[in-house]
């Protein structure tokens, strides 16, 4: 018994000594950079998470992917990973791209237009600020990114759920603000689906739109299909795809939908 005890102590000491002798240098693993941008339109500072492609330099210019719900604990990290994957030379679906994740402050405020539904006004009193947020995107954020980084004028907007509602509002009211739209599970039920009654303007620039919805209930599914049908009549200068992802639901569709969107965008580039 005593021999077993000394054997255990010797083994423990040996293991501890071996671990102590291992030296590792610790460094920060960078995924991107964080900037603070003060918005006059919103009267607040906004956090931007920015991914720069491998080999980024000022001698080249890059398209920009603007990601709503772009906080580190939301969608920025996994979407930046998808962008990296699809820009690998052996994949070659997307061009090297900058990703700008716009971190949220109050997404219900920023992503919704005023509603006529009294219950929604009472339940969500801060809603209805999308007009200001769209001005922030147009007059402040894009201007800042274009002046701070080497961009080439091609830009994409990605949004899901209420973010998809905001992306749809931009698409229908200011379609030339972005050249590519990825709209996933848009909350078009907002204000009794009034956004779907918007009178469309023509697309002055070549625009690509990807719309996806999963197994998310009749209202969400029908509204996404209705958006697709609405856009089909504006075929000139528009490349359009509707994607029903029947094995996904609202909570897990986004990653798959963005991957599918990138594949589609790669086909029409």
PDB file of C-alpha atoms in Angstrom:
ATOM      1  CA  UNK A   1       0.000   0.000   0.000  1.00  0.00           C
ATOM      2  CA  UNK A   2       2.851   2.333   0.928  1.00  0.00           C
ATOM      3  CA  UNK A   3       4.592   1.593  -2.355  1.00  0.00           C
ATOM      4  CA  UNK A   4       1.442   2.511  -4.265  1.00  0.00           C
ATOM      5  CA  UNK A   5       1.226   5.822  -2.402  1.00  0.00           C
ATOM      6  CA  UNK A   6       4.841   6.768  -3.259  1.00  0.00           C
ATOM      7  CA  UNK A   7       4.244   5.738  -6.891  1.00  0.00           C
ATOM      8  CA  UNK A   8       1.229   8.069  -7.091  1.00  0.00           C
ATOM      9  CA  UNK A   9       3.156  10.993  -5.545  1.00  0.00           C
ATOM     10  CA  UNK A  10       6.074  10.449  -7.943  1.00  0.00           C
ATOM     11  CA  UNK A  11       3.729  10.312 -10.944  1.00  0.00           C
ATOM     12  CA  UNK A  12       1.923  13.488  -9.844  1.00  0.00           C
ATOM     13  CA  UNK A  13       5.203  15.361  -9.323  1.00  0.00           C
ATOM     14  CA  UNK A  14       6.520  14.228 -12.686  1.00  0.00           C
ATOM     15  CA  UNK A  15       3.344  15.365 -14.480  1.00  0.00           C
ATOM     16  CA  UNK A  16       3.353  18.742 -12.722  1.00  0.00           C
ATOM     17  CA  UNK A  17       7.013  19.284 -13.570  1.00  0.00           C
ATOM     18  CA  UNK A  18       6.385  18.433 -17.238  1.00  0.00           C
ATOM     19  CA  UNK A  19       3.505  20.905 -17.468  1.00  0.00           C
ATOM     20  CA  UNK A  20       5.535  23.603 -15.764  1.00  0.00           C
ATOM     21  CA  UNK A  21       8.333  23.163 -18.294  1.00  0.00           C
ATOM     22  CA  UNK A  22       5.998  23.820 -21.252  1.00  0.00           C
ATOM     23  CA  UNK A  23       6.179  27.446 -22.318  1.00  0.00           C
ATOM     24  CA  UNK A  24       3.566  29.012 -24.575  1.00  0.00           C
ATOM     25  CA  UNK A  25       3.464  32.530 -25.940  1.00  0.00           C
ATOM     26  CA  UNK A  26       0.023  34.078 -25.740  1.00  0.00           C
ATOM     27  CA  UNK A  27      -1.187  36.581 -28.325  1.00  0.00           C
ATOM     28  CA  UNK A  28      -4.552  38.064 -29.201  1.00  0.00           C
ATOM     29  CA  UNK A  29      -6.234  36.288 -32.125  1.00  0.00           C
ATOM     30  CA  UNK A  30      -7.609  39.149 -34.244  1.00  0.00           C
ATOM     31  CA  UNK A  31     -10.835  38.712 -36.164  1.00  0.00           C
ATOM     32  CA  UNK A  32     -11.337  42.339 -37.043  1.00  0.00           C
ATOM     33  CA  UNK A  33     -11.324  45.849 -35.671  1.00  0.00           C
ATOM     34  CA  UNK A  34     -13.847  47.777 -33.596  1.00  0.00           C
ATOM     35  CA  UNK A  35     -14.689  51.390 -34.328  1.00  0.00           C
ATOM     36  CA  UNK A  36     -17.034  53.830 -32.621  1.00  0.00           C
ATOM     37  CA  UNK A  37     -18.967  56.131 -34.937  1.00  0.00           C
ATOM     38  CA  UNK A  38     -20.997  59.010 -33.584  1.00  0.00           C
ATOM     39  CA  UNK A  39     -24.290  59.369 -35.416  1.00  0.00           C
ATOM     40  CA  UNK A  40     -25.874  62.791 -35.612  1.00  0.00           C
ATOM     41  CA  UNK A  41     -28.998  61.235 -37.116  1.00  0.00           C
ATOM     42  CA  UNK A  42     -29.419  58.835 -34.166  1.00  0.00           C
ATOM     43  CA  UNK A  43     -27.819  61.114 -31.559  1.00  0.00           C
ATOM     44  CA  UNK A  44     -25.662  58.308 -30.176  1.00  0.00           C
ATOM     45  CA  UNK A  45     -22.443  56.395 -30.684  1.00  0.00           C
ATOM     46  CA  UNK A  46     -22.650  53.171 -32.692  1.00  0.00           C
ATOM     47  CA  UNK A  47     -20.229  50.272 -32.469  1.00  0.00           C
ATOM     48  CA  UNK A  48     -18.947  48.873 -35.756  1.00  0.00           C
ATOM     49  CA  UNK A  49     -17.305  45.453 -35.948  1.00  0.00           C
ATOM     50  CA  UNK A  50     -15.213  45.391 -39.106  1.00  0.00           C
ATOM     51  CA  UNK A  51     -13.642  42.381 -40.818  1.00  0.00           C
ATOM     52  CA  UNK A  52     -10.904  43.115 -43.357  1.00  0.00           C
ATOM     53  CA  UNK A  53      -9.981  40.400 -45.874  1.00  0.00           C
ATOM     54  CA  UNK A  54      -6.646  38.643 -45.712  1.00  0.00           C
ATOM     55  CA  UNK A  55      -4.012  40.771 -47.399  1.00  0.00           C
ATOM     56  CA  UNK A  56      -6.077  43.954 -47.192  1.00  0.00           C
ATOM     57  CA  UNK A  57      -4.090  46.869 -48.522  1.00  0.00           C
ATOM     58  CA  UNK A  58      -4.708  50.325 -49.862  1.00  0.00           C
ATOM     59  CA  UNK A  59      -3.625  49.378 -53.379  1.00  0.00           C
ATOM     60  CA  UNK A  60      -6.832  47.400 -53.994  1.00  0.00           C
ATOM     61  CA  UNK A  61     -10.511  48.195 -53.530  1.00  0.00           C
ATOM     62  CA  UNK A  62     -13.175  45.976 -52.029  1.00  0.00           C
ATOM     63  CA  UNK A  63     -16.947  45.489 -51.891  1.00  0.00           C
ATOM     64  CA  UNK A  64     -18.579  46.037 -48.506  1.00  0.00           C
ATOM     65  CA  UNK A  65     -21.055  43.730 -46.765  1.00  0.00           C
ATOM     66  CA  UNK A  66     -23.178  45.600 -44.221  1.00  0.00           C
ATOM     67  CA  UNK A  67     -24.579  43.271 -41.574  1.00  0.00           C
ATOM     68  CA  UNK A  68     -27.527  44.215 -39.384  1.00  0.00           C
ATOM     69  CA  UNK A  69     -27.552  42.573 -35.948  1.00  0.00           C
ATOM     70  CA  UNK A  70     -23.784  42.790 -36.271  1.00  0.00           C
ATOM     71  CA  UNK A  71     -22.713  42.566 -32.629  1.00  0.00           C
ATOM     72  CA  UNK A  72     -20.053  40.031 -31.662  1.00  0.00           C
ATOM     73  CA  UNK A  73     -22.653  38.094 -29.674  1.00  0.00           C
ATOM     74  CA  UNK A  74     -25.152  38.203 -32.560  1.00  0.00           C
ATOM     75  CA  UNK A  75     -24.210  37.464 -36.175  1.00  0.00           C
ATOM     76  CA  UNK A  76     -20.868  39.157 -36.843  1.00  0.00           C
ATOM     77  CA  UNK A  77     -18.486  36.293 -36.066  1.00  0.00           C
ATOM     78  CA  UNK A  78     -20.198  33.502 -37.998  1.00  0.00           C
ATOM     79  CA  UNK A  79     -21.022  35.708 -41.004  1.00  0.00           C
ATOM     80  CA  UNK A  80     -17.433  36.961 -41.163  1.00  0.00           C
ATOM     81  CA  UNK A  81     -16.391  33.291 -41.132  1.00  0.00           C
ATOM     82  CA  UNK A  82     -18.692  32.537 -44.064  1.00  0.00           C
ATOM     83  CA  UNK A  83     -17.252  35.483 -45.969  1.00  0.00           C
ATOM     84  CA  UNK A  84     -13.719  34.253 -45.315  1.00  0.00           C
ATOM     85  CA  UNK A  85     -14.634  30.748 -46.493  1.00  0.00           C
ATOM     86  CA  UNK A  86     -16.349  31.855 -49.679  1.00  0.00           C
ATOM     87  CA  UNK A  87     -13.437  34.119 -50.599  1.00  0.00           C
ATOM     88  CA  UNK A  88     -10.809  31.365 -50.307  1.00  0.00           C
ATOM     89  CA  UNK A  89      -9.119  31.006 -53.732  1.00  0.00           C
ATOM     90  CA  UNK A  90     -10.111  27.328 -53.974  1.00  0.00           C
ATOM     91  CA  UNK A  91     -13.757  28.242 -53.316  1.00  0.00           C
ATOM     92  CA  UNK A  92     -13.855  31.562 -55.204  1.00  0.00           C
ATOM     93  CA  UNK A  93     -17.545  32.350 -54.761  1.00  0.00           C
ATOM     94  CA  UNK A  94     -17.193  35.868 -53.369  1.00  0.00           C
ATOM     95  CA  UNK A  95     -14.571  38.511 -54.063  1.00  0.00           C
ATOM     96  CA  UNK A  96     -12.441  39.577 -51.113  1.00  0.00           C
ATOM     97  CA  UNK A  97     -14.825  41.716 -49.092  1.00  0.00           C
ATOM     98  CA  UNK A  98     -15.018  44.014 -46.090  1.00  0.00           C
ATOM     99  CA  UNK A  99     -17.703  43.116 -43.532  1.00  0.00           C
ATOM    100  CA  UNK A 100     -19.210  45.877 -41.397  1.00  0.00           C
ATOM    101  CA  UNK A 101     -21.306  44.571 -38.514  1.00  0.00           C
ATOM    102  CA  UNK A 102     -23.544  47.245 -37.032  1.00  0.00           C
ATOM    103  CA  UNK A 103     -23.995  46.433 -33.349  1.00  0.00           C
ATOM    104  CA  UNK A 104     -27.460  46.988 -31.943  1.00  0.00           C
ATOM    105  CA  UNK A 105     -28.607  49.589 -29.464  1.00  0.00           C
ATOM    106  CA  UNK A 106     -32.381  49.180 -29.849  1.00  0.00           C
ATOM    107  CA  UNK A 107     -33.238  46.988 -32.842  1.00  0.00           C
ATOM    108  CA  UNK A 108     -37.006  47.391 -32.351  1.00  0.00           C
ATOM    109  CA  UNK A 109     -36.563  51.136 -32.646  1.00  0.00           C
ATOM    110  CA  UNK A 110     -34.124  51.090 -35.555  1.00  0.00           C
ATOM    111  CA  UNK A 111     -35.621  48.361 -37.734  1.00  0.00           C
ATOM    112  CA  UNK A 112     -39.323  49.298 -37.628  1.00  0.00           C
ATOM    113  CA  UNK A 113     -41.377  52.089 -39.184  1.00  0.00           C
ATOM    114  CA  UNK A 114     -44.333  53.601 -37.265  1.00  0.00           C
ATOM    115  CA  UNK A 115     -47.201  51.177 -36.789  1.00  0.00           C
ATOM    116  CA  UNK A 116     -50.938  51.786 -36.720  1.00  0.00           C
ATOM    117  CA  UNK A 117     -51.452  48.856 -34.336  1.00  0.00           C
ATOM    118  CA  UNK A 118     -52.179  50.295 -30.879  1.00  0.00           C
ATOM    119  CA  UNK A 119     -51.136  47.139 -29.027  1.00  0.00           C
ATOM    120  CA  UNK A 120     -47.711  47.200 -30.687  1.00  0.00           C
ATOM    121  CA  UNK A 121     -47.323  50.854 -29.714  1.00  0.00           C
ATOM    122  CA  UNK A 122     -48.049  49.972 -26.101  1.00  0.00           C
ATOM    123  CA  UNK A 123     -45.955  46.800 -25.999  1.00  0.00           C
ATOM    124  CA  UNK A 124     -42.978  48.295 -27.864  1.00  0.00           C
ATOM    125  CA  UNK A 125     -43.000  52.054 -27.171  1.00  0.00           C
ATOM    126  CA  UNK A 126     -39.603  52.771 -28.771  1.00  0.00           C
ATOM    127  CA  UNK A 127     -40.515  51.405 -32.219  1.00  0.00           C
ATOM    128  CA  UNK A 128     -40.841  53.464 -35.379  1.00  0.00           C
ATOM    129  CA  UNK A 129     -37.325  54.823 -35.950  1.00  0.00           C
ATOM    130  CA  UNK A 130     -36.369  53.152 -39.232  1.00  0.00           C
ATOM    131  CA  UNK A 131     -36.386  56.412 -41.204  1.00  0.00           C
ATOM    132  CA  UNK A 132     -33.614  57.818 -39.011  1.00  0.00           C
ATOM    133  CA  UNK A 133     -31.689  54.555 -39.129  1.00  0.00           C
ATOM    134  CA  UNK A 134     -31.859  54.438 -42.931  1.00  0.00           C
ATOM    135  CA  UNK A 135     -30.526  58.006 -43.039  1.00  0.00           C
ATOM    136  CA  UNK A 136     -27.720  56.830 -40.744  1.00  0.00           C
ATOM    137  CA  UNK A 137     -26.891  54.024 -43.185  1.00  0.00           C
ATOM    138  CA  UNK A 138     -26.991  56.311 -46.194  1.00  0.00           C
ATOM    139  CA  UNK A 139     -25.545  59.605 -44.999  1.00  0.00           C
ATOM    140  CA  UNK A 140     -23.196  58.572 -42.208  1.00  0.00           C
ATOM    141  CA  UNK A 141     -22.189  54.910 -42.176  1.00  0.00           C
ATOM    142  CA  UNK A 142     -21.549  54.420 -45.892  1.00  0.00           C
ATOM    143  CA  UNK A 143     -19.790  57.783 -46.079  1.00  0.00           C
ATOM    144  CA  UNK A 144     -17.569  56.847 -43.141  1.00  0.00           C
ATOM    145  CA  UNK A 145     -16.684  53.393 -44.473  1.00  0.00           C
ATOM    146  CA  UNK A 146     -15.993  54.689 -47.987  1.00  0.00           C
ATOM    147  CA  UNK A 147     -13.715  57.424 -46.637  1.00  0.00           C
ATOM    148  CA  UNK A 148     -11.906  55.132 -44.177  1.00  0.00           C
ATOM    149  CA  UNK A 149     -11.344  52.036 -46.325  1.00  0.00           C
ATOM    150  CA  UNK A 150     -10.666  51.187 -49.957  1.00  0.00           C
ATOM    151  CA  UNK A 151     -14.125  50.407 -51.305  1.00  0.00           C
ATOM    152  CA  UNK A 152     -15.246  49.879 -54.887  1.00  0.00           C
ATOM    153  CA  UNK A 153     -18.900  50.954 -54.796  1.00  0.00           C
ATOM    154  CA  UNK A 154     -20.383  47.443 -54.605  1.00  0.00           C
ATOM    155  CA  UNK A 155     -22.264  46.911 -51.346  1.00  0.00           C
ATOM    156  CA  UNK A 156     -24.541  44.350 -49.771  1.00  0.00           C
ATOM    157  CA  UNK A 157     -27.098  44.587 -46.968  1.00  0.00           C
ATOM    158  CA  UNK A 158     -27.913  41.502 -44.866  1.00  0.00           C
ATOM    159  CA  UNK A 159     -30.792  41.327 -42.407  1.00  0.00           C
ATOM    160  CA  UNK A 160     -32.984  38.741 -40.702  1.00  0.00           C
ATOM    161  CA  UNK A 161     -36.349  39.010 -38.936  1.00  0.00           C
ATOM    162  CA  UNK A 162     -36.768  42.677 -37.936  1.00  0.00           C
ATOM    163  CA  UNK A 163     -33.452  43.218 -39.710  1.00  0.00           C
ATOM    164  CA  UNK A 164     -35.081  41.642 -42.759  1.00  0.00           C
ATOM    165  CA  UNK A 165     -37.962  44.096 -42.397  1.00  0.00           C
ATOM    166  CA  UNK A 166     -35.483  46.984 -42.408  1.00  0.00           C
ATOM    167  CA  UNK A 167     -33.611  45.547 -45.402  1.00  0.00           C
ATOM    168  CA  UNK A 168     -36.918  45.195 -47.258  1.00  0.00           C
ATOM    169  CA  UNK A 169     -37.860  48.787 -46.457  1.00  0.00           C
ATOM    170  CA  UNK A 170     -34.549  49.991 -47.882  1.00  0.00           C
ATOM    171  CA  UNK A 171     -35.013  47.791 -50.944  1.00  0.00           C
ATOM    172  CA  UNK A 172     -38.533  49.085 -51.665  1.00  0.00           C
ATOM    173  CA  UNK A 173     -37.980  52.742 -50.812  1.00  0.00           C
ATOM    174  CA  UNK A 174     -34.305  53.335 -51.657  1.00  0.00           C
ATOM    175  CA  UNK A 175     -33.386  50.369 -53.864  1.00  0.00           C
ATOM    176  CA  UNK A 176     -30.171  51.888 -55.199  1.00  0.00           C
ATOM    177  CA  UNK A 177     -28.658  52.340 -51.749  1.00  0.00           C
ATOM    178  CA  UNK A 178     -27.216  48.806 -52.023  1.00  0.00           C
ATOM    179  CA  UNK A 179     -26.402  46.628 -55.003  1.00  0.00           C
ATOM    180  CA  UNK A 180     -27.142  43.320 -53.225  1.00  0.00           C
ATOM    181  CA  UNK A 181     -29.734  42.398 -50.608  1.00  0.00           C
ATOM    182  CA  UNK A 182     -29.880  39.261 -48.475  1.00  0.00           C
ATOM    183  CA  UNK A 183     -33.284  39.201 -46.759  1.00  0.00           C
ATOM    184  CA  UNK A 184     -33.958  36.295 -44.410  1.00  0.00           C
ATOM    185  CA  UNK A 185     -37.287  35.616 -42.647  1.00  0.00           C
ATOM    186  CA  UNK A 186     -38.400  39.255 -42.905  1.00  0.00           C
ATOM    187  CA  UNK A 187     -40.972  40.373 -40.333  1.00  0.00           C
ATOM    188  CA  UNK A 188     -43.305  41.732 -42.993  1.00  0.00           C
ATOM    189  CA  UNK A 189     -46.302  41.141 -40.704  1.00  0.00           C
ATOM    190  CA  UNK A 190     -45.382  44.446 -39.062  1.00  0.00           C
ATOM    191  CA  UNK A 191     -48.185  47.039 -39.311  1.00  0.00           C
ATOM    192  CA  UNK A 192     -50.573  44.613 -41.021  1.00  0.00           C
ATOM    193  CA  UNK A 193     -48.085  43.948 -43.852  1.00  0.00           C
ATOM    194  CA  UNK A 194     -48.327  47.567 -45.020  1.00  0.00           C
ATOM    195  CA  UNK A 195     -44.782  47.502 -46.432  1.00  0.00           C
ATOM    196  CA  UNK A 196     -45.925  45.061 -49.108  1.00  0.00           C
ATOM    197  CA  UNK A 197     -48.243  47.801 -50.405  1.00  0.00           C
ATOM    198  CA  UNK A 198     -45.307  50.108 -51.175  1.00  0.00           C
ATOM    199  CA  UNK A 199     -45.285  51.469 -54.700  1.00  0.00           C
ATOM    200  CA  UNK A 200     -42.099  50.191 -56.299  1.00  0.00           C
ATOM    201  CA  UNK A 201     -39.583  52.446 -57.936  1.00  0.00           C
ATOM    202  CA  UNK A 202     -37.378  51.253 -60.761  1.00  0.00           C
ATOM    203  CA  UNK A 203     -33.916  49.809 -60.199  1.00  0.00           C
ATOM    204  CA  UNK A 204     -31.408  52.239 -61.686  1.00  0.00           C
ATOM    205  CA  UNK A 205     -28.411  50.041 -60.925  1.00  0.00           C
ATOM    206  CA  UNK A 206     -27.949  46.314 -61.365  1.00  0.00           C
ATOM    207  CA  UNK A 207     -29.363  44.786 -58.177  1.00  0.00           C
ATOM    208  CA  UNK A 208     -29.389  41.257 -56.799  1.00  0.00           C
ATOM    209  CA  UNK A 209     -31.936  40.161 -54.190  1.00  0.00           C
ATOM    210  CA  UNK A 210     -32.009  36.874 -52.269  1.00  0.00           C
ATOM    211  CA  UNK A 211     -35.043  36.117 -50.087  1.00  0.00           C
ATOM    212  CA  UNK A 212     -35.199  33.108 -47.751  1.00  0.00           C
ATOM    213  CA  UNK A 213     -37.707  31.726 -45.279  1.00  0.00           C
ATOM    214  CA  UNK A 214     -37.920  28.466 -43.385  1.00  0.00           C
ATOM    215  CA  UNK A 215     -40.673  26.489 -41.724  1.00  0.00           C
ATOM    216  CA  UNK A 216     -41.843  29.523 -39.772  1.00  0.00           C
ATOM    217  CA  UNK A 217     -45.622  29.566 -39.953  1.00  0.00           C
ATOM    218  CA  UNK A 218     -48.094  30.590 -42.635  1.00  0.00           C
ATOM    219  CA  UNK A 219     -47.862  34.359 -42.134  1.00  0.00           C
ATOM    220  CA  UNK A 220     -44.061  34.537 -42.272  1.00  0.00           C
ATOM    221  CA  UNK A 221     -43.856  32.123 -45.193  1.00  0.00           C
ATOM    222  CA  UNK A 222     -46.655  33.761 -47.203  1.00  0.00           C
ATOM    223  CA  UNK A 223     -45.228  37.243 -46.664  1.00  0.00           C
ATOM    224  CA  UNK A 224     -41.774  36.212 -47.901  1.00  0.00           C
ATOM    225  CA  UNK A 225     -43.377  34.673 -50.987  1.00  0.00           C
ATOM    226  CA  UNK A 226     -45.449  37.832 -51.500  1.00  0.00           C
ATOM    227  CA  UNK A 227     -42.298  39.946 -51.441  1.00  0.00           C
ATOM    228  CA  UNK A 228     -40.798  37.714 -54.096  1.00  0.00           C
ATOM    229  CA  UNK A 229     -43.922  38.032 -56.268  1.00  0.00           C
ATOM    230  CA  UNK A 230     -43.927  41.809 -55.797  1.00  0.00           C
ATOM    231  CA  UNK A 231     -40.340  42.085 -57.000  1.00  0.00           C
ATOM    232  CA  UNK A 232     -40.799  39.736 -59.962  1.00  0.00           C
ATOM    233  CA  UNK A 233     -42.604  42.478 -61.895  1.00  0.00           C
ATOM    234  CA  UNK A 234     -39.468  44.623 -61.699  1.00  0.00           C
ATOM    235  CA  UNK A 235     -37.316  42.209 -63.677  1.00  0.00           C
ATOM    236  CA  UNK A 236     -35.231  44.804 -65.484  1.00  0.00           C
ATOM    237  CA  UNK A 237     -31.846  45.270 -63.804  1.00  0.00           C
ATOM    238  CA  UNK A 238     -32.893  42.808 -61.081  1.00  0.00           C
ATOM    239  CA  UNK A 239     -31.609  39.305 -60.334  1.00  0.00           C
ATOM    240  CA  UNK A 240     -33.937  37.608 -57.869  1.00  0.00           C
ATOM    241  CA  UNK A 241     -34.075  34.325 -55.948  1.00  0.00           C
ATOM    242  CA  UNK A 242     -36.593  32.938 -53.467  1.00  0.00           C
ATOM    243  CA  UNK A 243     -35.341  30.119 -51.233  1.00  0.00           C
ATOM    244  CA  UNK A 244     -37.645  28.037 -49.024  1.00  0.00           C
ATOM    245  CA  UNK A 245     -35.439  26.170 -46.552  1.00  0.00           C
ATOM    246  CA  UNK A 246     -37.926  23.686 -45.189  1.00  0.00           C
ATOM    247  CA  UNK A 247     -35.617  21.972 -42.703  1.00  0.00           C
ATOM    248  CA  UNK A 248     -34.874  25.198 -40.799  1.00  0.00           C
ATOM    249  CA  UNK A 249     -36.888  27.395 -38.481  1.00  0.00           C
ATOM    250  CA  UNK A 250     -36.679  31.033 -37.432  1.00  0.00           C
ATOM    251  CA  UNK A 251     -34.032  30.398 -34.816  1.00  0.00           C
ATOM    252  CA  UNK A 252     -31.593  28.410 -36.950  1.00  0.00           C
ATOM    253  CA  UNK A 253     -32.144  29.454 -40.573  1.00  0.00           C
ATOM    254  CA  UNK A 254     -29.812  32.427 -40.778  1.00  0.00           C
ATOM    255  CA  UNK A 255     -26.414  30.769 -41.193  1.00  0.00           C
ATOM    256  CA  UNK A 256     -27.674  28.349 -43.862  1.00  0.00           C
ATOM    257  CA  UNK A 257     -29.562  31.105 -45.671  1.00  0.00           C
ATOM    258  CA  UNK A 258     -26.521  33.392 -45.841  1.00  0.00           C
ATOM    259  CA  UNK A 259     -24.419  30.507 -47.186  1.00  0.00           C
ATOM    260  CA  UNK A 260     -27.088  29.821 -49.841  1.00  0.00           C
ATOM    261  CA  UNK A 261     -27.231  33.525 -50.649  1.00  0.00           C
ATOM    262  CA  UNK A 262     -23.493  33.678 -51.224  1.00  0.00           C
ATOM    263  CA  UNK A 263     -23.729  30.685 -53.557  1.00  0.00           C
ATOM    264  CA  UNK A 264     -26.477  32.468 -55.531  1.00  0.00           C
ATOM    265  CA  UNK A 265     -24.554  35.735 -55.630  1.00  0.00           C
ATOM    266  CA  UNK A 266     -21.543  33.826 -56.917  1.00  0.00           C
ATOM    267  CA  UNK A 267     -23.646  32.490 -59.808  1.00  0.00           C
ATOM    268  CA  UNK A 268     -24.840  35.921 -60.929  1.00  0.00           C
ATOM    269  CA  UNK A 269     -21.639  37.876 -60.384  1.00  0.00           C
TER     270      UNK A 269
END
